[in-house]
């Protein structure tokens, strides 16, 4: 193996380090899949003794530092510094001190990006997508208006356009690293969007209106109706972290309705507005997740809101798990000094969204059911 002058490693070390796929190794040359172009074969040629590379397809080429800086989009100086650090050596050390090759490219899960980064990337992502006709139709049936749907920013999961969308996000300067749903393709080193099932993408917004996560209402229900946009278990992926979803909560809000999920709280809020008595909602994205509820309490406290009406689905009367979760929420809230009131309604309407939709329909039938509206 040829040393690369006074560099801390050889080009072969960098090939191994960054995970470029070696298709053929002749002993003097490596034939690799080029990570910089749409190379389907092995156009990237590496001369081991000379420590140089060149792609015969896209023409990119250079030495050890060029390869590393191109892969990580850093300057040559940074490439040099990082390689020195990675190979645990100053320039004066002997070549023998360097590890011959990195046994395996580690695929760490990346730490989650800041809320600001996620909000920016997700907002841009959703702005590039559209909502399919079937999805719009199903949302209209659940009581939302076209204006509501557009304002909420619900979109259909992308399928064929996904690679183009990633390119557009990068062109807009969006960070993808550490944003759940994005990961790095091991073979091409390109960022990808991880869509694990088709459905409606629902932005999960915090008390300041920032999108922290995206829930997906799945078209095909397997274990659950909802998924979170995630890239967990992917190379340089990140697992999703949802936040309590705030909708309609303002400075004037005196009490919030606590319910389950992004979609249910959005629909309930929109229907309450349409019925002429807007209410504020907080949707927990996992009713069993007491940590998330505690975060909601902290944020409500900061907003000076101390009244919570617990409006979980009415299957709490039959479903043991939901009942246990509701009781835990009531207890935790009371302990934290909140005024917790469980609300109940005719169980023929399962969720508070169903109840409000029924009231809307009855109103349309000219039968006022206002007395049924929980207050
Ligand atoms: Zn190439």
Short mmCIF file of C-alpha atoms and ligand atoms in Angstrom, two decimals:
data_model
loop_
_atom_site.label_atom_id
_atom_site.label_comp_id
_atom_site.label_asym_id
_atom_site.label_seq_id
_atom_site.Cartn_x
_atom_site.Cartn_y
_atom_site.Cartn_z
CA UNK A 1 0.00 0.00 0.00
CA UNK A 2 1.45 3.30 -1.00
CA UNK A 3 1.63 6.08 1.46
CA UNK A 4 0.22 9.38 0.37
CA UNK A 5 3.16 11.66 0.98
CA UNK A 6 2.72 13.23 4.40
CA UNK A 7 -0.97 12.45 4.56
CA UNK A 8 -2.36 10.41 7.44
CA UNK A 9 -3.83 7.68 5.27
CA UNK A 10 -3.97 6.15 1.83
CA UNK A 11 -6.72 6.53 -0.73
CA UNK A 12 -7.75 2.96 0.00
CA UNK A 13 -8.29 3.96 3.63
CA UNK A 14 -10.63 6.76 2.51
CA UNK A 15 -12.50 4.42 0.17
CA UNK A 16 -13.12 2.11 3.14
CA UNK A 17 -13.83 4.94 5.53
CA UNK A 18 -16.53 6.62 3.48
CA UNK A 19 -18.03 3.32 2.37
CA UNK A 20 -17.52 3.46 -1.39
CA UNK A 21 -18.43 0.11 -2.89
CA UNK A 22 -15.43 -1.70 -4.36
CA UNK A 23 -16.66 -3.84 -7.25
CA UNK A 24 -13.26 -5.25 -8.30
CA UNK A 25 -9.81 -5.20 -6.72
CA UNK A 26 -6.94 -6.09 -9.07
CA UNK A 27 -4.29 -5.59 -6.41
CA UNK A 28 -2.99 -2.41 -8.00
CA UNK A 29 -6.31 -0.84 -8.88
CA UNK A 30 -9.79 -0.63 -7.39
CA UNK A 31 -12.86 -0.42 -9.58
CA UNK A 32 -15.66 1.21 -7.62
CA UNK A 33 -19.19 2.43 -8.05
CA UNK A 34 -18.86 6.21 -8.38
CA UNK A 35 -20.71 7.99 -5.57
CA UNK A 36 -20.77 11.29 -7.45
CA UNK A 37 -22.77 10.35 -10.51
CA UNK A 38 -25.50 7.94 -11.48
CA UNK A 39 -22.94 5.18 -11.97
CA UNK A 40 -24.57 1.77 -12.26
CA UNK A 41 -21.31 -0.14 -12.88
CA UNK A 42 -17.77 0.59 -11.68
CA UNK A 43 -16.56 3.68 -13.48
CA UNK A 44 -14.55 5.03 -10.56
CA UNK A 45 -10.97 3.90 -11.00
CA UNK A 46 -8.48 4.07 -8.11
CA UNK A 47 -4.74 3.69 -8.58
CA UNK A 48 -3.61 2.37 -5.23
CA UNK A 49 0.11 3.13 -5.47
CA UNK A 50 -0.46 6.66 -6.75
CA UNK A 51 -3.29 7.42 -4.31
CA UNK A 52 -5.49 8.92 -7.01
CA UNK A 53 -8.99 8.32 -8.28
CA UNK A 54 -10.95 9.21 -11.38
CA UNK A 55 -14.43 8.49 -12.63
CA UNK A 56 -14.55 7.76 -16.35
CA UNK A 57 -18.23 8.62 -16.37
CA UNK A 58 -18.46 12.01 -14.64
CA UNK A 59 -14.81 12.98 -14.79
CA UNK A 60 -14.40 13.69 -11.09
CA UNK A 61 -10.99 12.82 -9.79
CA UNK A 62 -8.07 13.74 -7.57
CA UNK A 63 -6.18 12.55 -4.55
CA UNK A 64 -6.85 11.47 -1.00
CA UNK A 65 -8.05 14.87 0.21
CA UNK A 66 -10.13 15.52 -2.91
CA UNK A 67 -12.01 12.28 -2.37
CA UNK A 68 -12.75 12.96 1.27
CA UNK A 69 -13.69 16.61 0.71
CA UNK A 70 -15.99 15.72 -2.19
CA UNK A 71 -17.70 13.01 -0.16
CA UNK A 72 -18.32 15.22 2.83
CA UNK A 73 -18.60 18.57 1.08
CA UNK A 74 -15.83 20.10 3.16
CA UNK A 75 -12.73 22.10 2.21
CA UNK A 76 -9.39 20.40 1.60
CA UNK A 77 -8.08 21.84 4.86
CA UNK A 78 -10.98 20.40 6.82
CA UNK A 79 -10.53 17.10 5.01
CA UNK A 80 -6.91 17.04 6.08
CA UNK A 81 -7.72 17.88 9.72
CA UNK A 82 -10.49 15.33 9.95
CA UNK A 83 -8.45 12.56 8.37
CA UNK A 84 -5.61 13.26 10.81
CA UNK A 85 -8.07 12.99 13.67
CA UNK A 86 -9.78 9.86 12.33
CA UNK A 87 -6.50 8.06 11.71
CA UNK A 88 -5.32 9.12 15.13
CA UNK A 89 -2.04 10.50 14.03
CA UNK A 90 -0.05 13.60 13.35
CA UNK A 91 1.91 13.90 10.15
CA UNK A 92 5.12 12.87 11.91
CA UNK A 93 3.96 9.42 12.93
CA UNK A 94 5.18 6.40 11.09
CA UNK A 95 3.04 4.85 8.45
CA UNK A 96 2.82 1.62 10.47
CA UNK A 97 0.81 3.39 13.14
CA UNK A 98 -2.13 3.80 10.78
CA UNK A 99 -4.85 1.21 10.77
CA UNK A 100 -4.58 -0.73 7.51
CA UNK A 101 -8.27 -0.51 6.89
CA UNK A 102 -11.39 0.30 8.78
CA UNK A 103 -12.95 -3.10 9.35
CA UNK A 104 -16.47 -1.93 8.86
CA UNK A 105 -18.09 1.35 8.07
CA UNK A 106 -20.05 2.28 11.12
CA UNK A 107 -23.63 3.24 10.46
CA UNK A 108 -24.46 5.36 13.45
CA UNK A 109 -27.90 6.69 14.04
CA UNK A 110 -27.50 10.44 13.78
CA UNK A 111 -28.63 12.62 16.67
CA UNK A 112 -31.88 14.41 15.93
CA UNK A 113 -31.57 17.86 14.36
CA UNK A 114 -32.78 20.96 16.19
CA UNK A 115 -36.46 21.92 16.10
CA UNK A 116 -35.62 24.88 13.83
CA UNK A 117 -33.87 22.64 11.30
CA UNK A 118 -36.67 20.07 11.33
CA UNK A 119 -39.33 22.76 10.98
CA UNK A 120 -37.54 24.29 8.00
CA UNK A 121 -36.88 20.98 6.24
CA UNK A 122 -40.38 19.60 6.86
CA UNK A 123 -42.05 22.87 5.81
CA UNK A 124 -40.08 22.83 2.58
CA UNK A 125 -40.78 19.14 2.05
CA UNK A 126 -44.54 19.59 2.43
CA UNK A 127 -44.50 22.65 0.16
CA UNK A 128 -43.07 20.46 -2.62
CA UNK A 129 -45.80 17.83 -2.31
CA UNK A 130 -49.46 17.76 -3.25
CA UNK A 131 -52.56 16.12 -1.84
CA UNK A 132 -54.12 13.35 -3.94
CA UNK A 133 -57.81 13.56 -4.90
CA UNK A 134 -58.77 10.44 -2.93
CA UNK A 135 -57.09 11.79 0.20
CA UNK A 136 -58.80 15.17 -0.19
CA UNK A 137 -62.13 13.42 -0.60
CA UNK A 138 -61.63 11.37 2.58
CA UNK A 139 -60.73 14.54 4.55
CA UNK A 140 -63.82 16.37 3.24
CA UNK A 141 -65.92 13.43 4.44
CA UNK A 142 -64.41 13.83 7.90
CA UNK A 143 -65.73 17.37 8.05
CA UNK A 144 -62.82 19.53 6.88
CA UNK A 145 -63.31 22.21 4.24
CA UNK A 146 -60.94 22.71 1.33
CA UNK A 147 -59.63 25.84 3.04
CA UNK A 148 -58.97 23.87 6.24
CA UNK A 149 -57.14 21.17 4.32
CA UNK A 150 -54.93 23.69 2.52
CA UNK A 151 -54.18 25.59 5.70
CA UNK A 152 -53.28 22.44 7.64
CA UNK A 153 -50.79 21.50 4.94
CA UNK A 154 -51.73 17.84 4.69
CA UNK A 155 -50.02 16.15 1.75
CA UNK A 156 -49.89 12.73 0.10
CA UNK A 157 -46.69 10.73 0.61
CA UNK A 158 -44.46 10.97 -2.49
CA UNK A 159 -43.62 7.84 -4.44
CA UNK A 160 -41.88 8.18 -7.78
CA UNK A 161 -40.79 11.77 -7.30
CA UNK A 162 -38.85 11.13 -4.10
CA UNK A 163 -35.30 11.44 -5.55
CA UNK A 164 -36.22 14.71 -7.27
CA UNK A 165 -37.69 16.06 -4.02
CA UNK A 166 -34.46 15.38 -2.13
CA UNK A 167 -32.51 17.26 -4.80
CA UNK A 168 -34.92 20.19 -4.58
CA UNK A 169 -34.59 20.29 -0.79
CA UNK A 170 -30.80 20.35 -1.05
CA UNK A 171 -31.00 23.09 -3.66
CA UNK A 172 -33.12 25.13 -1.26
CA UNK A 173 -30.37 24.74 1.33
CA UNK A 174 -32.35 22.44 3.63
CA UNK A 175 -30.42 20.31 6.09
CA UNK A 176 -31.34 16.63 5.87
CA UNK A 177 -28.83 15.29 8.36
CA UNK A 178 -30.51 14.30 11.61
CA UNK A 179 -34.00 14.94 10.23
CA UNK A 180 -36.11 11.81 10.78
CA UNK A 181 -37.19 10.42 7.40
CA UNK A 182 -33.90 11.17 5.66
CA UNK A 183 -30.91 8.86 5.43
CA UNK A 184 -27.81 8.33 3.37
CA UNK A 185 -27.73 5.64 0.71
CA UNK A 186 -24.73 3.46 1.52
CA UNK A 187 -23.84 2.74 -2.11
CA UNK A 188 -24.28 6.17 -3.63
CA UNK A 189 -23.74 8.38 -0.54
CA UNK A 190 -26.82 10.31 -1.62
CA UNK A 191 -29.54 11.47 0.70
CA UNK A 192 -32.84 9.69 0.44
CA UNK A 193 -36.33 10.05 1.81
CA UNK A 194 -37.59 6.99 3.65
CA UNK A 195 -41.27 6.44 2.88
CA UNK A 196 -42.44 3.23 4.52
CA UNK A 197 -46.10 3.32 3.59
CA UNK A 198 -48.41 5.50 1.53
CA UNK A 199 -50.88 7.80 3.19
CA UNK A 200 -51.57 11.37 4.25
CA UNK A 201 -48.67 13.30 5.80
CA UNK A 202 -49.75 15.30 8.86
CA UNK A 203 -47.47 17.99 10.28
CA UNK A 204 -47.08 17.61 14.05
CA UNK A 205 -46.78 21.19 15.35
CA UNK A 206 -45.61 22.32 18.77
CA UNK A 207 -47.04 25.19 20.81
CA UNK A 208 -45.08 27.69 18.70
CA UNK A 209 -46.44 26.26 15.44
CA UNK A 210 -43.16 24.63 14.43
CA UNK A 211 -43.29 21.25 12.70
CA UNK A 212 -41.28 18.86 14.87
CA UNK A 213 -42.37 15.63 13.19
CA UNK A 214 -44.65 14.23 10.52
CA UNK A 215 -47.29 11.61 11.21
CA UNK A 216 -48.63 9.54 8.36
CA UNK A 217 -52.25 8.36 8.26
CA UNK A 218 -51.67 5.08 6.42
CA UNK A 219 -53.83 3.97 3.50
CA UNK A 220 -53.39 0.36 4.50
CA UNK A 221 -53.81 -0.27 8.20
CA UNK A 222 -51.55 -3.00 9.54
CA UNK A 223 -50.78 -2.78 13.23
CA UNK A 224 -51.60 0.86 13.46
CA UNK A 225 -53.45 3.54 11.49
CA UNK A 226 -50.53 5.91 11.94
CA UNK A 227 -46.80 5.89 11.32
CA UNK A 228 -44.24 8.54 12.03
CA UNK A 229 -41.89 9.67 9.30
CA UNK A 230 -38.65 8.02 10.40
CA UNK A 231 -35.34 6.76 9.05
CA UNK A 232 -34.46 4.63 12.06
CA UNK A 233 -32.29 1.59 11.26
CA UNK A 234 -31.08 3.25 8.07
CA UNK A 235 -27.50 4.26 7.33
CA UNK A 236 -27.12 7.70 8.94
CA UNK A 237 -30.83 7.71 9.68
CA UNK A 238 -32.65 9.18 12.67
CA UNK A 239 -35.62 7.96 14.68
CA UNK A 240 -38.72 10.11 14.91
CA UNK A 241 -39.69 12.09 17.98
CA UNK A 242 -43.20 13.49 18.00
CA UNK A 243 -44.34 16.41 20.09
CA UNK A 244 -47.69 17.22 21.68
CA UNK A 245 -49.69 18.72 18.79
CA UNK A 246 -51.10 22.19 19.52
CA UNK A 247 -53.91 23.62 17.45
CA UNK A 248 -55.96 26.75 18.10
CA UNK A 249 -54.02 27.56 21.27
CA UNK A 250 -53.57 31.34 21.60
CA UNK A 251 -52.73 33.90 24.29
CA UNK A 252 -56.46 34.17 25.06
CA UNK A 253 -56.92 30.42 25.54
CA UNK A 254 -58.30 29.57 28.94
CA UNK A 255 -58.77 25.81 28.59
CA UNK A 256 -57.58 23.15 26.15
CA UNK A 257 -59.15 19.88 25.10
CA UNK A 258 -56.75 16.99 25.33
CA UNK A 259 -57.20 14.36 22.65
CA UNK A 260 -55.23 11.81 20.66
CA UNK A 261 -53.20 12.39 17.53
CA UNK A 262 -52.57 15.17 15.05
CA UNK A 263 -55.48 14.55 12.73
CA UNK A 264 -58.14 14.21 15.41
CA UNK A 265 -57.15 17.46 17.09
CA UNK A 266 -56.90 19.33 13.76
CA UNK A 267 -60.34 18.14 12.65
CA UNK A 268 -61.92 18.84 16.04
CA UNK A 269 -60.46 22.36 16.04
CA UNK A 270 -61.65 23.12 12.50
CA UNK A 271 -65.14 21.80 13.27
CA UNK A 272 -65.36 23.81 16.50
CA UNK A 273 -64.54 26.96 14.47
CA UNK A 274 -67.14 26.10 11.88
CA UNK A 275 -69.72 25.58 14.61
CA UNK A 276 -68.99 29.10 15.80
CA UNK A 277 -67.35 28.21 19.10
CA UNK A 278 -63.63 27.72 18.52
CA UNK A 279 -61.85 25.54 21.04
CA UNK A 280 -58.13 24.87 21.56
CA UNK A 281 -56.82 21.33 21.27
CA UNK A 282 -53.71 19.45 22.27
CA UNK A 283 -53.29 16.07 20.60
CA UNK A 284 -50.97 13.50 22.16
CA UNK A 285 -49.35 11.40 19.48
CA UNK A 286 -49.23 8.43 21.80
CA UNK A 287 -51.75 8.28 24.63
CA UNK A 288 -49.53 5.91 26.56
CA UNK A 289 -46.61 8.35 26.37
CA UNK A 290 -46.64 10.09 29.73
CA UNK A 291 -43.37 11.94 28.98
CA UNK A 292 -45.06 13.65 26.09
CA UNK A 293 -47.97 14.61 28.30
CA UNK A 294 -45.54 16.06 30.81
CA UNK A 295 -44.01 18.15 28.04
CA UNK A 296 -47.52 19.37 27.16
CA UNK A 297 -48.01 20.39 30.80
CA UNK A 298 -44.76 22.36 30.78
CA UNK A 299 -45.75 24.21 27.63
CA UNK A 300 -49.27 24.91 28.90
CA UNK A 301 -47.78 26.23 32.13
CA UNK A 302 -45.55 28.58 30.08
CA UNK A 303 -48.65 29.80 28.26
CA UNK A 304 -50.50 30.30 31.54
CA UNK A 305 -53.16 27.69 30.72
CA UNK A 306 -54.21 25.53 33.65
CA UNK A 307 -57.53 24.02 32.58
CA UNK A 308 -57.47 20.75 30.68
CA UNK A 309 -60.55 18.92 29.49
CA UNK A 310 -59.62 15.32 28.85
CA UNK A 311 -61.51 14.28 25.72
CA UNK A 312 -60.03 10.91 24.82
CA UNK A 313 -62.04 8.56 22.65
CA UNK A 314 -65.13 7.14 24.25
CA UNK A 315 -63.76 3.63 23.93
CA UNK A 316 -62.10 4.47 27.24
CA UNK A 317 -65.28 2.98 28.67
CA UNK A 318 -64.50 -0.38 27.03
CA UNK A 319 -60.77 -0.31 26.24
CA UNK A 320 -58.66 -1.12 29.31
CA UNK A 321 -55.48 0.46 27.92
CA UNK A 322 -57.14 3.72 26.98
CA UNK A 323 -58.81 3.90 30.37
CA UNK A 324 -55.53 3.29 32.19
CA UNK A 325 -53.82 5.96 30.07
CA UNK A 326 -56.64 8.43 30.75
CA UNK A 327 -56.46 7.83 34.48
CA UNK A 328 -52.70 8.31 34.48
CA UNK A 329 -53.11 11.58 32.57
CA UNK A 330 -55.76 12.80 35.00
CA UNK A 331 -53.57 11.94 37.98
CA UNK A 332 -50.39 13.44 36.54
CA UNK A 333 -52.20 16.65 35.60
CA UNK A 334 -53.83 17.01 39.01
CA UNK A 335 -50.49 16.38 40.74
CA UNK A 336 -48.95 19.15 38.65
CA UNK A 337 -51.64 21.57 39.78
CA UNK A 338 -53.83 21.58 36.67
CA UNK A 339 -57.60 21.67 36.71
CA UNK A 340 -58.36 18.36 34.99
CA UNK A 341 -61.89 17.59 33.83
CA UNK A 342 -62.80 14.41 31.99
CA UNK A 343 -65.49 15.04 29.39
CA UNK A 344 -67.94 12.43 28.15
CA UNK A 345 -70.56 12.27 25.42
CA UNK A 346 -72.87 9.86 23.68
CA UNK A 347 -70.54 6.91 22.92
CA UNK A 348 -72.10 6.47 19.49
CA UNK A 349 -69.58 9.17 18.55
CA UNK A 350 -66.21 7.61 19.32
CA UNK A 351 -63.95 10.66 19.22
CA UNK A 352 -64.54 14.34 19.89
CA UNK A 353 -64.07 14.89 16.14
CA UNK A 354 -66.89 12.41 15.45
CA UNK A 355 -69.08 14.18 17.99
CA UNK A 356 -68.49 17.60 16.41
CA UNK A 357 -69.08 16.19 12.93
CA UNK A 358 -72.37 14.75 14.09
CA UNK A 359 -73.40 18.12 15.53
CA UNK A 360 -72.46 19.79 12.25
CA UNK A 361 -74.53 17.31 10.28
CA UNK A 362 -77.47 17.71 12.60
CA UNK A 363 -77.21 21.48 12.28
CA UNK A 364 -77.28 21.10 8.56
CA UNK A 365 -80.47 19.12 9.07
CA UNK A 366 -81.84 22.21 10.79
CA UNK A 367 -81.99 20.40 14.11
CA UNK A 368 -80.01 22.32 16.65
CA UNK A 369 -78.04 20.01 18.86
CA UNK A 370 -76.12 22.74 20.59
CA UNK A 371 -76.99 21.36 24.02
CA UNK A 372 -74.96 18.26 23.14
CA UNK A 373 -71.82 20.24 22.59
CA UNK A 374 -69.54 19.60 25.50
CA UNK A 375 -68.31 22.69 27.20
ZN1 LIG B 1 -18.79 9.44 -11.60
#
